[in-house]
Amino acid sequence: MQVKPISAIPASDSADAEYLRVLVTSVLGAQAVALALAASDMPTQRVELSSEQRIGYAIQGVARLGVAEVQAREEASRNVNMRYTELLDISGGKVGRGDPLVKALNERERQVWGCGQRRQERAVSVAWDVSGLAARLGANLDRSVA
C-alpha cells in the first residue's frame, strides 16, 4: 500500500513548518514524538513510510495538539509508567492484569495517548525513527565539516 505524502502545515507558513520540523527532529524526545504521531493521520498499517512522511506526520500531530499539550501528555505518560514501576516493585513483580490498580493504570494510559493500542504501538515504532533522524543527520554534518 502506497501512502501519499502529507502537508501538515500550509506551505505559505514555512517559518512555522521549519520550527516544527526542528522541534520534532531535534528537540522533542521519542516519547513526545510518539504522542504527537498518535494524534496524527499516520496509518496504523505496517506500510513503509519515507523519512519525510514520518517527520510530516509528527509535525501534523504537534500542530494538531500544540507543543504544550504534547509536553503535558509526555509528563502524564511518564507518571503512568512510574506508577507501573512502583506497583511492580511493591508487589514483587507479581501483579496480574485483573488487578484493579493495573486496570486503572491501563485506563489512564489510554486517556493520555488518546488512541488504541495498535496506533500507540505504531506511533512508538515510528517515533524512534524520527528521533534518530536528528542524530544521523548531525553525524553526517559532523563528517562533512571535518
mmCIF file of C-alpha atoms in Angstrom:
data_model
loop_
_atom_site.group_PDB
_atom_site.id
_atom_site.type_symbol
_atom_site.label_atom_id
_atom_site.label_comp_id
_atom_site.label_asym_id
_atom_site.label_seq_id
_atom_site.Cartn_x
_atom_site.Cartn_y
_atom_site.Cartn_z
ATOM 1 C CA MET A 1 0.000 0.000 0.000
ATOM 2 C CA GLN A 2 1.403 3.362 -1.016
ATOM 3 C CA VAL A 3 0.937 6.272 1.391
ATOM 4 C CA LYS A 4 0.637 9.751 -0.046
ATOM 5 C CA PRO A 5 2.870 12.437 1.470
ATOM 6 C CA ILE A 6 1.058 14.837 3.733
ATOM 7 C CA SER A 7 1.361 18.544 4.191
ATOM 8 C CA ALA A 8 0.759 19.180 7.880
ATOM 9 C CA ILE A 9 1.496 22.900 7.732
ATOM 10 C CA PRO A 10 0.365 25.130 4.881
ATOM 11 C CA ALA A 11 3.263 25.901 2.543
ATOM 12 C CA SER A 12 2.642 29.639 2.957
ATOM 13 C CA ASP A 13 3.708 29.401 6.595
ATOM 14 C CA SER A 14 7.173 27.972 6.017
ATOM 15 C CA ALA A 15 8.675 29.565 9.170
ATOM 16 C CA ASP A 16 6.234 27.608 11.356
ATOM 17 C CA ALA A 17 6.831 24.465 9.326
ATOM 18 C CA GLU A 18 10.594 24.759 9.781
ATOM 19 C CA TYR A 19 10.179 25.456 13.509
ATOM 20 C CA LEU A 20 8.033 22.331 13.922
ATOM 21 C CA ARG A 21 10.431 20.276 11.801
ATOM 22 C CA VAL A 22 13.360 21.206 14.071
ATOM 23 C CA LEU A 23 11.173 20.602 17.111
ATOM 24 C CA VAL A 24 10.217 17.034 16.138
ATOM 25 C CA THR A 25 13.639 16.016 14.826
ATOM 26 C CA SER A 26 15.917 17.695 17.368
ATOM 27 C CA VAL A 27 14.162 18.999 20.473
ATOM 28 C CA LEU A 28 11.351 16.661 21.460
ATOM 29 C CA GLY A 29 12.243 13.237 22.744
ATOM 30 C CA ALA A 30 10.961 9.977 21.304
ATOM 31 C CA GLN A 31 8.073 9.778 23.789
ATOM 32 C CA ALA A 32 6.780 13.250 22.874
ATOM 33 C CA VAL A 33 7.133 12.497 19.166
ATOM 34 C CA ALA A 34 5.243 9.222 19.664
ATOM 35 C CA LEU A 35 2.408 11.051 21.405
ATOM 36 C CA ALA A 36 2.280 13.555 18.534
ATOM 37 C CA LEU A 37 2.271 10.731 15.980
ATOM 38 C CA ALA A 38 -0.636 9.095 17.815
ATOM 39 C CA ALA A 39 -2.651 12.287 17.228
ATOM 40 C CA SER A 40 -1.762 12.454 13.528
ATOM 41 C CA ASP A 41 -3.325 10.809 10.481
ATOM 42 C CA MET A 42 -0.447 8.334 10.248
ATOM 43 C CA PRO A 43 -1.717 4.943 9.042
ATOM 44 C CA THR A 44 -1.578 2.134 11.569
ATOM 45 C CA GLN A 45 -0.898 -0.495 8.910
ATOM 46 C CA ARG A 46 2.696 -1.574 8.615
ATOM 47 C CA VAL A 47 3.265 0.323 5.370
ATOM 48 C CA GLU A 48 6.662 1.734 4.535
ATOM 49 C CA LEU A 49 6.889 5.448 5.252
ATOM 50 C CA SER A 50 9.681 7.652 3.966
ATOM 51 C CA SER A 51 11.644 9.792 6.412
ATOM 52 C CA GLU A 52 9.792 12.849 5.137
ATOM 53 C CA GLN A 53 6.429 11.183 5.723
ATOM 54 C CA ARG A 54 7.401 10.173 9.262
ATOM 55 C CA ILE A 55 8.515 13.705 10.030
ATOM 56 C CA GLY A 56 5.396 15.093 8.329
ATOM 57 C CA TYR A 57 3.073 13.019 10.484
ATOM 58 C CA ALA A 58 4.964 14.053 13.631
ATOM 59 C CA ILE A 59 4.681 17.705 12.583
ATOM 60 C CA GLN A 60 0.974 17.210 11.925
ATOM 61 C CA GLY A 61 0.478 15.749 15.416
ATOM 62 C CA VAL A 62 2.339 18.598 17.102
ATOM 63 C CA ALA A 63 0.423 21.156 15.044
ATOM 64 C CA ARG A 64 -2.853 19.443 15.919
ATOM 65 C CA LEU A 65 -2.196 19.178 19.672
ATOM 66 C CA GLY A 66 0.120 22.114 20.270
ATOM 67 C CA VAL A 67 3.544 21.920 21.886
ATOM 68 C CA ALA A 68 2.218 22.481 25.415
ATOM 69 C CA GLU A 69 -0.282 19.606 25.086
ATOM 70 C CA VAL A 70 2.375 17.259 23.685
ATOM 71 C CA GLN A 71 4.634 18.081 26.627
ATOM 72 C CA ALA A 72 1.763 17.682 29.118
ATOM 73 C CA ARG A 73 0.932 14.274 27.652
ATOM 74 C CA GLU A 74 4.600 13.304 27.796
ATOM 75 C CA GLU A 75 4.718 14.130 31.504
ATOM 76 C CA ALA A 76 1.448 12.289 32.158
ATOM 77 C CA SER A 77 2.776 9.252 30.282
ATOM 78 C CA ARG A 78 5.967 9.346 32.332
ATOM 79 C CA ASN A 79 3.854 9.440 35.515
ATOM 80 C CA VAL A 80 1.792 6.422 34.415
ATOM 81 C CA ASN A 81 4.986 4.489 33.635
ATOM 82 C CA MET A 82 6.406 5.448 37.025
ATOM 83 C CA ARG A 83 3.229 4.175 38.735
ATOM 84 C CA TYR A 84 3.522 0.871 36.854
ATOM 85 C CA THR A 85 7.095 0.538 38.090
ATOM 86 C CA GLU A 86 6.100 1.360 41.669
ATOM 87 C CA LEU A 87 3.274 -1.173 41.523
ATOM 88 C CA LEU A 88 5.642 -3.864 40.254
ATOM 89 C CA ASP A 89 8.169 -3.016 42.976
ATOM 90 C CA ILE A 90 5.535 -3.134 45.714
ATOM 91 C CA SER A 91 4.115 -6.440 44.516
ATOM 92 C CA GLY A 92 7.488 -8.024 43.844
ATOM 93 C CA GLY A 93 6.673 -8.173 40.140
ATOM 94 C CA LYS A 94 3.640 -10.368 40.775
ATOM 95 C CA VAL A 95 0.665 -8.289 39.791
ATOM 96 C CA GLY A 96 -1.892 -9.521 37.267
ATOM 97 C CA ARG A 97 -3.855 -7.762 34.546
ATOM 98 C CA GLY A 98 -7.029 -8.185 36.568
ATOM 99 C CA ASP A 99 -5.693 -6.179 39.477
ATOM 100 C CA PRO A 100 -7.799 -3.016 39.948
ATOM 101 C CA LEU A 101 -4.688 -0.826 40.104
ATOM 102 C CA VAL A 102 -3.405 -2.260 36.819
ATOM 103 C CA LYS A 103 -6.811 -1.713 35.210
ATOM 104 C CA ALA A 104 -6.836 1.892 36.433
ATOM 105 C CA LEU A 105 -3.323 2.478 35.063
ATOM 106 C CA ASN A 106 -4.274 0.936 31.717
ATOM 107 C CA GLU A 107 -7.289 3.232 31.511
ATOM 108 C CA ARG A 108 -5.166 6.261 32.413
ATOM 109 C CA GLU A 109 -2.642 5.289 29.734
ATOM 110 C CA ARG A 110 -5.425 5.111 27.111
ATOM 111 C CA GLN A 111 -6.570 8.595 28.184
ATOM 112 C CA VAL A 112 -3.064 10.028 27.915
ATOM 113 C CA TRP A 113 -2.459 8.529 24.473
ATOM 114 C CA GLY A 114 -5.966 9.227 23.197
ATOM 115 C CA CYS A 115 -5.872 6.194 20.908
ATOM 116 C CA GLY A 116 -5.971 2.432 20.804
ATOM 117 C CA GLN A 117 -3.104 0.047 21.360
ATOM 118 C CA ARG A 118 -2.401 -0.521 17.655
ATOM 119 C CA ARG A 119 -1.969 3.210 16.961
ATOM 120 C CA GLN A 120 0.128 3.606 20.112
ATOM 121 C CA GLU A 121 2.481 0.782 19.128
ATOM 122 C CA ARG A 122 2.853 2.143 15.585
ATOM 123 C CA ALA A 123 3.483 5.662 16.933
ATOM 124 C CA VAL A 124 6.191 4.399 19.290
ATOM 125 C CA SER A 125 7.844 2.438 16.498
ATOM 126 C CA VAL A 126 7.873 5.370 14.071
ATOM 127 C CA ALA A 127 8.907 7.856 16.788
ATOM 128 C CA TRP A 128 12.219 6.091 17.300
ATOM 129 C CA ASP A 129 12.938 6.556 13.602
ATOM 130 C CA VAL A 130 12.022 10.264 13.692
ATOM 131 C CA SER A 131 14.031 10.903 16.865
ATOM 132 C CA GLY A 132 17.016 9.041 15.445
ATOM 133 C CA LEU A 133 16.997 11.159 12.288
ATOM 134 C CA ALA A 134 18.475 14.131 14.124
ATOM 135 C CA ALA A 135 21.366 12.054 15.435
ATOM 136 C CA ARG A 136 22.068 10.591 11.992
ATOM 137 C CA LEU A 137 21.820 13.976 10.294
ATOM 138 C CA GLY A 138 24.094 15.524 12.916
ATOM 139 C CA ALA A 139 26.654 12.750 12.461
ATOM 140 C CA ASN A 140 26.597 13.296 8.711
ATOM 141 C CA LEU A 141 27.073 17.034 9.168
ATOM 142 C CA ASP A 142 29.987 16.458 11.537
ATOM 143 C CA ARG A 143 31.681 14.217 8.969
ATOM 144 C CA SER A 144 31.161 16.703 6.156
ATOM 145 C CA VAL A 145 32.655 19.566 8.215
ATOM 146 C CA ALA A 146 35.750 17.589 9.210
#
